[in-house]
Tab-separated table of C-alpha atoms (C1' of nucleotides) in Angstrom:
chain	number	residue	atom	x	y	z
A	202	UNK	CA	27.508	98.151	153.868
A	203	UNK	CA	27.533	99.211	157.827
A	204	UNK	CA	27.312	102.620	158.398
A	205	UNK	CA	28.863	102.143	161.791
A	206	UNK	CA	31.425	105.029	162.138
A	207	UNK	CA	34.978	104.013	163.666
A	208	UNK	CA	37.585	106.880	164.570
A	209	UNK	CA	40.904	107.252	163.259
A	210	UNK	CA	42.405	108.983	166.345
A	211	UNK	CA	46.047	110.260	165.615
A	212	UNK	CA	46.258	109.036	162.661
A	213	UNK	CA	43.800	112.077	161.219
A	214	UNK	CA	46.566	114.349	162.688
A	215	UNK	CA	49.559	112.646	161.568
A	216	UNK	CA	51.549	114.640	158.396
A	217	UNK	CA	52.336	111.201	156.718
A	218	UNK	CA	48.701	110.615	156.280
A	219	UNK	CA	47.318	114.019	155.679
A	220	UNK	CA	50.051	114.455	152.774
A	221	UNK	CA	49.083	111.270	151.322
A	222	UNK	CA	45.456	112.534	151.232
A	223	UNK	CA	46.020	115.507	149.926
A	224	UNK	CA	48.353	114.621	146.909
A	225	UNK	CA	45.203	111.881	146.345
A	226	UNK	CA	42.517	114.136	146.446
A	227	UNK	CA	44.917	116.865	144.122
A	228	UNK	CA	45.437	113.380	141.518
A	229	UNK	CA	41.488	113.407	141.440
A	230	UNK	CA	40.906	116.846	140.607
A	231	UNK	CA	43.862	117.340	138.487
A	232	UNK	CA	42.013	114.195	136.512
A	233	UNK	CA	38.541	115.708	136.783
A	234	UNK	CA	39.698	119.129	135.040
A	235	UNK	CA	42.475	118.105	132.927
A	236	UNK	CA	41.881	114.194	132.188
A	237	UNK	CA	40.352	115.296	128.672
A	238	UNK	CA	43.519	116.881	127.227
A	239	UNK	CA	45.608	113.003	128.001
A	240	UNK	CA	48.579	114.528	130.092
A	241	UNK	CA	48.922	113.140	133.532
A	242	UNK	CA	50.709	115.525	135.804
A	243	UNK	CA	54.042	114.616	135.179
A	244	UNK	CA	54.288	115.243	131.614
A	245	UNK	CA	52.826	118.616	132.286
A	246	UNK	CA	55.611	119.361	134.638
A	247	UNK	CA	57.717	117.886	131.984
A	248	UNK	CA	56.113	119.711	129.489
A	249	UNK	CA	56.240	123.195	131.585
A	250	UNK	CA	59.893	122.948	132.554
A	251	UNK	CA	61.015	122.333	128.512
A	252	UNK	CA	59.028	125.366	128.161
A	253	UNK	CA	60.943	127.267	130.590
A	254	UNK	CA	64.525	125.742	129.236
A	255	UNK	CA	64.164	125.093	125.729
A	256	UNK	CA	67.369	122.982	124.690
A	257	UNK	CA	67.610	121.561	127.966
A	258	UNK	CA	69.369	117.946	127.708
A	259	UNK	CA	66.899	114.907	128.519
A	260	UNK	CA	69.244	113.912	131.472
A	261	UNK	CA	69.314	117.561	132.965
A	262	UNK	CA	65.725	117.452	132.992
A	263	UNK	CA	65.496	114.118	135.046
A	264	UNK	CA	67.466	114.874	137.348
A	265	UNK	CA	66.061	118.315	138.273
A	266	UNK	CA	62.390	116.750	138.452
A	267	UNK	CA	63.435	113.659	140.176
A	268	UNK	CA	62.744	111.542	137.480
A	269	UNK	CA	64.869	108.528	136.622
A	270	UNK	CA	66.004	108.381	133.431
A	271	UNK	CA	64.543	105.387	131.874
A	272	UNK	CA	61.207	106.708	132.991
A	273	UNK	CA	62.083	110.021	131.590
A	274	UNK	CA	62.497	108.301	128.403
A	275	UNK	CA	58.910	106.761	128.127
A	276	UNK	CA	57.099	110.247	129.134
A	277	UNK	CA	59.382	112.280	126.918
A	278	UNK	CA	58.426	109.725	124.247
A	279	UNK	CA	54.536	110.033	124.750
A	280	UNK	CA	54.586	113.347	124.594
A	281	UNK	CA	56.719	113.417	121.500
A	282	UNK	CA	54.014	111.092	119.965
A	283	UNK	CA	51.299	113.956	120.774
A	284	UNK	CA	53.210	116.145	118.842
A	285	UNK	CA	54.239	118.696	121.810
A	286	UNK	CA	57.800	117.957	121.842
A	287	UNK	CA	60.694	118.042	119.492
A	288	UNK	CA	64.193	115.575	120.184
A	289	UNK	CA	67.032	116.563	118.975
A	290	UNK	CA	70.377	115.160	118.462
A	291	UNK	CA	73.369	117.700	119.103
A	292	UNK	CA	76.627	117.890	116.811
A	293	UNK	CA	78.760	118.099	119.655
A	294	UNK	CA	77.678	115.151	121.858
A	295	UNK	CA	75.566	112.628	119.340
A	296	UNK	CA	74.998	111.104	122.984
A	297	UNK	CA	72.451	113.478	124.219
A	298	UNK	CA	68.941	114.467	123.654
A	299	UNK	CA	68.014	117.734	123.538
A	300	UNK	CA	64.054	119.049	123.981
A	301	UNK	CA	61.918	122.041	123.046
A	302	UNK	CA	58.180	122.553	122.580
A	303	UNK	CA	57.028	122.629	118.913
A	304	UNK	CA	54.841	125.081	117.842
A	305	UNK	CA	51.527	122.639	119.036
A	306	UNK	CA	53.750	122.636	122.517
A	307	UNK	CA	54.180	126.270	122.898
A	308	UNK	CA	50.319	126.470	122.258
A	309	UNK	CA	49.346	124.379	124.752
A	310	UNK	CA	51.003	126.255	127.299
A	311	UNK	CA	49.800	129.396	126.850
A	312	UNK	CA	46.125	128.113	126.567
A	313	UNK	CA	45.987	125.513	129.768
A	314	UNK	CA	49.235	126.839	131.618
A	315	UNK	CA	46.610	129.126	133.826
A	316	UNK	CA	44.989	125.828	134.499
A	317	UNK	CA	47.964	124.522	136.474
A	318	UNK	CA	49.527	127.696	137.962
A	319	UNK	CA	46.821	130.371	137.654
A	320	UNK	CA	44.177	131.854	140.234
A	321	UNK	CA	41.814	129.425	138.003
A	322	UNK	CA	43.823	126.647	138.709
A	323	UNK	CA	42.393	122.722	138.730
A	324	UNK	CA	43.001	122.504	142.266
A	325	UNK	CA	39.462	123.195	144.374
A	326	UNK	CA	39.441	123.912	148.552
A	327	UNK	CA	38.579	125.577	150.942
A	328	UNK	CA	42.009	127.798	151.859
A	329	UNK	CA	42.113	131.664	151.310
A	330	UNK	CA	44.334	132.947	149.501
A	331	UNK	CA	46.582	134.135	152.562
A	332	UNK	CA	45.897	130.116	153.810
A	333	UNK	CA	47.508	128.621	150.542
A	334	UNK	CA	50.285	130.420	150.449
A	335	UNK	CA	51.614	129.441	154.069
A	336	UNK	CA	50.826	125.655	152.682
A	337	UNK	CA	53.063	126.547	149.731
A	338	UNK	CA	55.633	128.162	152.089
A	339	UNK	CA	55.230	125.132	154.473
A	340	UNK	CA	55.552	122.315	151.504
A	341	UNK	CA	58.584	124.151	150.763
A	342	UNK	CA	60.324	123.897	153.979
A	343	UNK	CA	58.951	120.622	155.069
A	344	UNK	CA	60.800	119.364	151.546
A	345	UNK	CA	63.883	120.879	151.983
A	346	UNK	CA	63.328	123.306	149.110
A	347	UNK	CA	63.877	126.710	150.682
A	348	UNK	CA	65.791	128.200	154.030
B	1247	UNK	CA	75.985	113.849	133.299
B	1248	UNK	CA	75.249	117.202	132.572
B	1249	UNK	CA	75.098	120.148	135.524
B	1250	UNK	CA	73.700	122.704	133.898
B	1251	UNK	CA	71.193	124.329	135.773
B	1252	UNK	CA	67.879	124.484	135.117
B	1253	UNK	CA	64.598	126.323	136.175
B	1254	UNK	CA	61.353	125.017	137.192
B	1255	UNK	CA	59.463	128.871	137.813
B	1256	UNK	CA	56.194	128.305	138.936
B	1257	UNK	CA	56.088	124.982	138.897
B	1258	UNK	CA	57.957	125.350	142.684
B	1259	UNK	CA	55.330	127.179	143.712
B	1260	UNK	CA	52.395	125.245	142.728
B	1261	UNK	CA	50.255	123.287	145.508
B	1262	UNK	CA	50.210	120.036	143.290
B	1263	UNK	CA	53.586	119.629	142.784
B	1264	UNK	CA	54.776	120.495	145.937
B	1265	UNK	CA	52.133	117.875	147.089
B	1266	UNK	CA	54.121	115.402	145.492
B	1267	UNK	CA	57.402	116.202	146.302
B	1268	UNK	CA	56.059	116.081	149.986
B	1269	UNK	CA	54.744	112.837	149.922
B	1270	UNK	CA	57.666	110.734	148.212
B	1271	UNK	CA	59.603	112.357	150.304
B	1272	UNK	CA	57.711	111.200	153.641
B	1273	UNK	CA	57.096	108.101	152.158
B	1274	UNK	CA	61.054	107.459	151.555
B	1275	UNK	CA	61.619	108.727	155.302
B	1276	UNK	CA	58.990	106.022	156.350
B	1277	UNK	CA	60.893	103.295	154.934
B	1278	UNK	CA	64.373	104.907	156.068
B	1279	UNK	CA	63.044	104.582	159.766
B	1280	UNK	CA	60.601	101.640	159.639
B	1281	UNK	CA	61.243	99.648	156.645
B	1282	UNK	CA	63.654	97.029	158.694
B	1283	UNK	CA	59.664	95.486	160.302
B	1284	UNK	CA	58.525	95.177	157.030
B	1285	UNK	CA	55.578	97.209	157.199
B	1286	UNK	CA	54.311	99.542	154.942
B	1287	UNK	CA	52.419	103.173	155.103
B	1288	UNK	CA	48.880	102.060	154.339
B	1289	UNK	CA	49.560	98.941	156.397
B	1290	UNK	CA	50.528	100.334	159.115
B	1291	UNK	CA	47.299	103.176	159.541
B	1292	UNK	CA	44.969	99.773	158.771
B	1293	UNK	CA	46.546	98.227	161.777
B	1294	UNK	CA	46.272	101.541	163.760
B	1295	UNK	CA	42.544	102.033	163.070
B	1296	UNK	CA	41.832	98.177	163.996
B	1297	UNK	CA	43.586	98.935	167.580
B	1298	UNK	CA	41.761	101.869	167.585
B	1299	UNK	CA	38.552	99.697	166.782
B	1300	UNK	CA	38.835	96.708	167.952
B	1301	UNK	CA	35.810	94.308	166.170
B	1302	UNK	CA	35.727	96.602	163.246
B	1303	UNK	CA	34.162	95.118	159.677
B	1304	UNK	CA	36.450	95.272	157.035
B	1305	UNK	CA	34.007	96.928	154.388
B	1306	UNK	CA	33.726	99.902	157.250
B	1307	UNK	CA	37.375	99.759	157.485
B	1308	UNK	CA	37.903	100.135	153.776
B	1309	UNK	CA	35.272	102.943	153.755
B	1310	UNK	CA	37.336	104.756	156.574
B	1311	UNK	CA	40.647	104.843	155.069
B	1312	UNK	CA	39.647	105.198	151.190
B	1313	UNK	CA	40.822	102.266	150.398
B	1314	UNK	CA	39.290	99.991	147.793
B	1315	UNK	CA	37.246	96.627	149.615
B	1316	UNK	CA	39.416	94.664	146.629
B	1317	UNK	CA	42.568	96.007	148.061
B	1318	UNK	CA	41.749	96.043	151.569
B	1319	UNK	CA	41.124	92.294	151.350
B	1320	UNK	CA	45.145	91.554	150.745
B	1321	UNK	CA	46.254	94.364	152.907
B	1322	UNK	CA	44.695	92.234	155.858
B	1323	UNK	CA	45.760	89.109	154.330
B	1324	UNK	CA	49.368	90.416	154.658
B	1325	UNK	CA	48.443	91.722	158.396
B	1326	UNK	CA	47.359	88.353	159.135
B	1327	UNK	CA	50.033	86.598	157.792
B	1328	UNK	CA	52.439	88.221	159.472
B	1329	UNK	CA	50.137	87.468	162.937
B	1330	UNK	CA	49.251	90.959	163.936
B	1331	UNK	CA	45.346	91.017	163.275
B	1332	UNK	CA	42.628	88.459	163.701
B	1333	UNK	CA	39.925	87.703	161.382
B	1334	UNK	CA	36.425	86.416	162.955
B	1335	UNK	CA	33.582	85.604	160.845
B	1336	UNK	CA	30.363	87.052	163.136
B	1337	UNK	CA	27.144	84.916	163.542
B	1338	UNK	CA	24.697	87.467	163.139
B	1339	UNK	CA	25.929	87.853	159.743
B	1340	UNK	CA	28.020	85.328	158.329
B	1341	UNK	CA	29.047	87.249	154.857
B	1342	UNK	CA	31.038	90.199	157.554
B	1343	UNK	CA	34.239	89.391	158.731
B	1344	UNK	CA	35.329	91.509	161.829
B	1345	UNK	CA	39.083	92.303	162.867
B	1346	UNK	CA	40.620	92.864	165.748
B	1347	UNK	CA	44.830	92.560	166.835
B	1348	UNK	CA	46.319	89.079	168.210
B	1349	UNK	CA	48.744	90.207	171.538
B	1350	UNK	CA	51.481	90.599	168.961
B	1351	UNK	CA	49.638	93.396	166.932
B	1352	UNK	CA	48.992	95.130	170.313
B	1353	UNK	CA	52.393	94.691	171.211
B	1354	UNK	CA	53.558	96.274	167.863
B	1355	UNK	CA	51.702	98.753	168.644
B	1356	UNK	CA	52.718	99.984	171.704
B	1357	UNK	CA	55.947	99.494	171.178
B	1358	UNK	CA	56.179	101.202	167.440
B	1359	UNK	CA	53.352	104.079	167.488
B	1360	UNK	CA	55.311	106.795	168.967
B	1361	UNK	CA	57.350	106.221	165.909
B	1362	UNK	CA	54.468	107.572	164.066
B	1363	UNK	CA	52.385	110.294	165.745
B	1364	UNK	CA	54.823	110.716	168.727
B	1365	UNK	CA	57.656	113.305	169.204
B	1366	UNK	CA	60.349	111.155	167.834
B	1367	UNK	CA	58.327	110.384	164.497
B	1368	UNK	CA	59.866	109.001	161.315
B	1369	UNK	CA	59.540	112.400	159.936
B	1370	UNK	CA	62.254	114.839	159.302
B	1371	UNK	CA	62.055	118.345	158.250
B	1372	UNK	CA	63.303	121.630	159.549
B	1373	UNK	CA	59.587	122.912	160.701
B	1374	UNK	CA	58.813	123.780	164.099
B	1375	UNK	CA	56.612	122.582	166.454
B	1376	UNK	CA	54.475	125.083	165.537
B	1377	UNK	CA	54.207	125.411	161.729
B	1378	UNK	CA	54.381	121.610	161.875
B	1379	UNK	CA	50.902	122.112	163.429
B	1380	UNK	CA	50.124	124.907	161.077
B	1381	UNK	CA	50.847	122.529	158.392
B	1382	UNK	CA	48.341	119.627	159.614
B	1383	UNK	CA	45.782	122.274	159.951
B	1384	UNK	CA	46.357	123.562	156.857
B	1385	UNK	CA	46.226	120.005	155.120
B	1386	UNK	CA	43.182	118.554	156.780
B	1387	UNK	CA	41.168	121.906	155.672
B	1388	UNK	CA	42.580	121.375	152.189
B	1389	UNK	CA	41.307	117.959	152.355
B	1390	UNK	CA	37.675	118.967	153.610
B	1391	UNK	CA	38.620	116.651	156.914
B	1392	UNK	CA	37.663	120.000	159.172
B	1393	UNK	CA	35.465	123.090	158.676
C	180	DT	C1'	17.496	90.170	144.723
C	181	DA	C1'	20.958	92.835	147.514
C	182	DT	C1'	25.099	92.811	150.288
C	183	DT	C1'	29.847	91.301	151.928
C	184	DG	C1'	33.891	90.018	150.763
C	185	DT	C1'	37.313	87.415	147.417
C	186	DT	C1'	39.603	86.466	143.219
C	187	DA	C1'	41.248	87.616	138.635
C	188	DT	C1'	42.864	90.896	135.612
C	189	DA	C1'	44.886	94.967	134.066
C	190	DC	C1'	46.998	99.459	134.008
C	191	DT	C1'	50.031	103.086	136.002
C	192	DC	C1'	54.104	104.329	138.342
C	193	DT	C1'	58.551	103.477	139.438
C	194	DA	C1'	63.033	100.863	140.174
C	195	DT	C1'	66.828	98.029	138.401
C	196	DA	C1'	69.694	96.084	135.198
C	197	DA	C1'	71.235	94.873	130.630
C	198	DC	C1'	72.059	96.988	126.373
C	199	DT	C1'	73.492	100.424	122.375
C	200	DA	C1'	75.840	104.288	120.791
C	201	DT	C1'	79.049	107.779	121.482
C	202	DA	C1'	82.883	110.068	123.941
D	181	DT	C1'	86.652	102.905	130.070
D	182	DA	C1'	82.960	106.266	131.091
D	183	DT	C1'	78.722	108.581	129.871
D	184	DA	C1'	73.844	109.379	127.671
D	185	DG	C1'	70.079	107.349	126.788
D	186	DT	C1'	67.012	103.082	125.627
D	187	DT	C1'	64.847	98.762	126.331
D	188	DA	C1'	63.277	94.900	129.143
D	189	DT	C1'	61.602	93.249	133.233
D	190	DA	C1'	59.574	93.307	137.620
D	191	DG	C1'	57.226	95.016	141.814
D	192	DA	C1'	53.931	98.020	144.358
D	193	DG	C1'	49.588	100.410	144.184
D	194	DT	C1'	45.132	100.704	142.723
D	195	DA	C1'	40.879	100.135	139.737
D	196	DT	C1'	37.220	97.167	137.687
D	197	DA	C1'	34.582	93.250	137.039
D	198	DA	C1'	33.272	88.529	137.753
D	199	DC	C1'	32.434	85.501	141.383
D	200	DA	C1'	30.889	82.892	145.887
D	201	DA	C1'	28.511	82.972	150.078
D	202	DT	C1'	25.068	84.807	152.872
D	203	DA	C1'	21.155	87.826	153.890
DNA sequence: TATTGTTATACTCTATAACTATA
DNA sequence: TATAGTTATAGAGTATAACAATA
């Protein structure tokens, strides 16, 4: 293959395409670190946020993550079949599902959660400390998500 | 449905997610603003970089933008069909084929780029001018794109 | 034999709509 | 009749491998 370097002008400044970038390279690592336990990164956010609301209703939870709900049913479902969530049927709506962690669930968390959130998290660059949390603060307010 | 309230915790505050979040949610402004000519993200910064690089090789384009030769191959197709780039087939080496942009592809172009990298841009968000830049700074050293 | 690009195939992610069960 | 969730289907995006043409 040609070696011949081309330039990408604005385009290497634009947000659209650094943010695409970014959440690529973040897949890759996420993959490279985590890929042997079998959960892509939404069923860990799944996962997480069950932890965090145990007995939360399966349509609650999709609507909170932005998930729609027939693809909430499918990740909620594999991650049943790995044996880290529990469905359950209430008395007083025999509509809804109901989640929590089983025991396997809640151990998973504690042993990888420090993976995803902690100062030895997947995620590998180049920021300081002080750097990453203005990106945090910056995703935030770019996506609407705080003042 | 349900509108109980639930809590993500951390999972707000972590770079991956908020990654996400980001890009869906430029990707859905994209099509909000630029959808009506048909042209998607990735299709649109292949275009740019041809205009940028006018005679370009596709296998150097590909390399460029991280995009797979496989894929690249019906992103151009598309391009083509729609009569904004030009596919030539070099002599000095007749397995390349080069690209450049028909009059129409220039036209698009100038008439469309502000819409990306210019002040009226297809992004919205409440940033300003400049943490907008603090973002792109922040994201291109995330990405390894600057020291 | 190596390189450039194309085609074929498949898998993930996501969106929509039809469907079942319950309220 | 409305709501909660499930299933079926389809489209975009991307990865791999087999392939054709040229070097």
């Amino acid at each position: 293959m040609s070696t011949n370097r081309i330039d990408i002008g604005e385009l290497g400044h634009s947000l659209g395409y650094l943010l695409r970038i970014a959440q690529v390279r973040a897949y890759d690592q996420f993959f490279d670190v985590l890929g042997e336990y079998g959960l892509r990164p939404g069923e860990f956010s799944v996962l997480w946020t069950i932890h965090q609301n145990p007995g939360a209703r399966h349509g609650v939870l999709a609507e909170t993550l932005c998930i729609k709900l027939a693809h909430m049913t499918k990740t909620v479902r594999r991650l049943e079949e790995r044996g880290l969530v529990v469905r359950s049927i209430p008395d007083e709506d025999r509509r809804a599902v109901v989640l929590s962690l089983s025991a396997e669930g809640e151990a998973f968390i504690s042993e990888h959660g420090q993976l995803f959130f902690g100062s030895a998290t997947y995620l590998r660059h180049d920021l300081s400390a002080s750097e990453e949390k203005e990106l945090v603060r910056l995703l935030r307010r770019f996506s609407g998500l705080s003042g």
